[in-house]
């Protein structure tokens, strides 16, 4: 009887181990692969426009640039940093970035653009709009196969209009293969505000959007995936004094797995 019970115990233990192994494999399959080697090959593009040929100077932009650069570097990204670019030069910088030699070996990329903006796009220093659509085109599978099946994280700090985000409602109204693949996949974007509204910036400390991103990523990047990090940035705005006038917006997410910036 004792031998029978011991045999049952061993069987249960074996099944438990197999189940734990399968569970671990399943969880790994739900994540984008990240290794120490791929982290060492990470690369990011950071574009900061501060002065313009017709618009006001973005005082505090240098603070945003510094904080974002430090955050990306801490996450293992080699940051390609550009300042005060016209629309044409932004396009050239993006094209050059799409051919960066590290893209073959990296596990992901960040593209961060901070400037004035409108619903039509992000402003170059020549005050012409650079369409965010061009980022997707430059880094999609068709034009940048080196980033196939790799997360491409886009962060845009810019106004998307001049309307206030605030609205007051009456109480009663509160409520890897040669097979055919999709050319645009594994993107996620976080824009600093919703369409037609304004994004706010402190002239001494920089934009609240970048401040909150850095704050959240520093605290949670080692435990949360990118979509959860973005949700927490949005929640941070909701809980702040700016929640009534500005709300970041996730856009065009085609991630098929969870992307954790740091392996655990």
Short mmCIF file of C-alpha atoms in Angstrom, two decimals, residues 49-143:
data_model
loop_
_atom_site.label_atom_id
_atom_site.label_comp_id
_atom_site.label_asym_id
_atom_site.label_seq_id
_atom_site.Cartn_x
_atom_site.Cartn_y
_atom_site.Cartn_z
CA UNK A 49 13.04 70.20 -32.17
CA UNK A 50 13.36 73.27 -29.98
CA UNK A 51 13.75 76.29 -32.31
CA UNK A 52 11.65 77.06 -35.38
CA UNK A 53 11.51 79.45 -38.32
CA UNK A 54 8.11 80.81 -37.38
CA UNK A 55 6.88 79.14 -34.19
CA UNK A 56 7.76 79.81 -30.58
CA UNK A 57 10.84 78.21 -29.01
CA UNK A 58 10.05 75.04 -27.07
CA UNK A 59 11.69 76.01 -23.79
CA UNK A 60 12.25 72.93 -21.64
CA UNK A 61 12.80 70.69 -24.66
CA UNK A 62 16.41 70.11 -23.63
CA UNK A 63 15.16 68.69 -20.32
CA UNK A 64 12.91 66.24 -22.18
CA UNK A 65 15.79 65.25 -24.43
CA UNK A 66 18.10 64.61 -21.49
CA UNK A 67 15.56 62.58 -19.51
CA UNK A 68 14.50 60.50 -22.51
CA UNK A 69 18.10 59.86 -23.55
CA UNK A 70 18.99 58.69 -20.04
CA UNK A 71 15.95 56.43 -19.83
CA UNK A 72 16.63 54.78 -23.20
CA UNK A 73 20.31 54.36 -22.39
CA UNK A 74 19.44 52.75 -19.05
CA UNK A 75 17.28 50.26 -20.97
CA UNK A 76 20.24 49.35 -23.17
CA UNK A 77 19.50 51.45 -26.24
CA UNK A 78 22.25 53.15 -28.22
CA UNK A 79 20.54 56.48 -28.87
CA UNK A 80 20.89 58.19 -32.25
CA UNK A 81 20.20 61.79 -31.23
CA UNK A 82 19.14 64.55 -33.66
CA UNK A 83 18.20 68.16 -32.98
CA UNK A 84 16.30 70.88 -34.81
CA UNK A 85 15.49 69.12 -38.07
CA UNK A 86 13.38 70.29 -40.99
CA UNK A 87 10.79 67.86 -42.34
CA UNK A 88 13.13 66.80 -45.14
CA UNK A 89 15.96 66.08 -42.71
CA UNK A 90 13.59 64.18 -40.37
CA UNK A 91 12.72 61.94 -43.31
CA UNK A 92 16.41 61.49 -44.12
CA UNK A 93 17.22 60.66 -40.49
CA UNK A 94 14.45 58.08 -40.42
CA UNK A 95 15.61 56.48 -43.67
CA UNK A 96 19.18 56.29 -42.35
CA UNK A 97 17.92 54.78 -39.10
CA UNK A 98 15.97 52.12 -41.01
CA UNK A 99 19.30 50.90 -42.40
CA UNK A 100 21.18 50.93 -39.09
CA UNK A 101 23.47 47.85 -38.93
CA UNK A 102 22.27 46.91 -35.42
CA UNK A 103 18.68 46.38 -36.54
CA UNK A 104 19.43 42.82 -37.60
CA UNK A 105 20.52 41.92 -34.07
CA UNK A 106 18.36 44.14 -31.86
CA UNK A 107 15.18 42.87 -30.19
CA UNK A 108 13.33 46.19 -30.60
CA UNK A 109 13.60 49.88 -31.45
CA UNK A 110 12.28 53.16 -30.09
CA UNK A 111 11.53 56.19 -32.25
CA UNK A 112 10.89 59.33 -30.19
CA UNK A 113 10.02 62.68 -31.77
CA UNK A 114 9.45 65.81 -29.66
CA UNK A 115 8.33 69.00 -31.35
CA UNK A 116 5.42 71.33 -32.04
CA UNK A 117 2.63 69.60 -33.90
CA UNK A 118 -0.88 69.57 -35.32
CA UNK A 119 -3.42 66.98 -36.39
CA UNK A 120 -1.54 66.81 -39.70
CA UNK A 121 1.73 65.72 -38.08
CA UNK A 122 4.84 66.73 -36.18
CA UNK A 123 6.43 70.06 -37.09
CA UNK A 124 9.87 70.34 -38.60
CA UNK A 125 11.86 73.45 -37.79
CA UNK A 126 10.62 74.81 -41.13
CA UNK A 127 7.08 74.63 -39.65
CA UNK A 128 5.97 72.04 -42.20
CA UNK A 129 4.18 68.88 -40.97
CA UNK A 130 5.99 65.56 -40.88
CA UNK A 131 3.38 62.81 -41.14
CA UNK A 132 3.69 60.12 -38.46
CA UNK A 133 2.56 57.66 -41.13
CA UNK A 134 6.08 57.92 -42.58
CA UNK A 135 7.53 56.24 -39.47
CA UNK A 136 5.34 53.19 -40.04
CA UNK A 137 6.23 53.10 -43.73
CA UNK A 138 9.97 53.36 -43.09
CA UNK A 139 10.08 50.64 -40.45
CA UNK A 140 7.50 48.18 -41.74
CA UNK A 141 8.39 44.68 -42.92
CA UNK A 142 8.43 45.68 -46.57
CA UNK A 143 10.91 48.53 -46.18
#
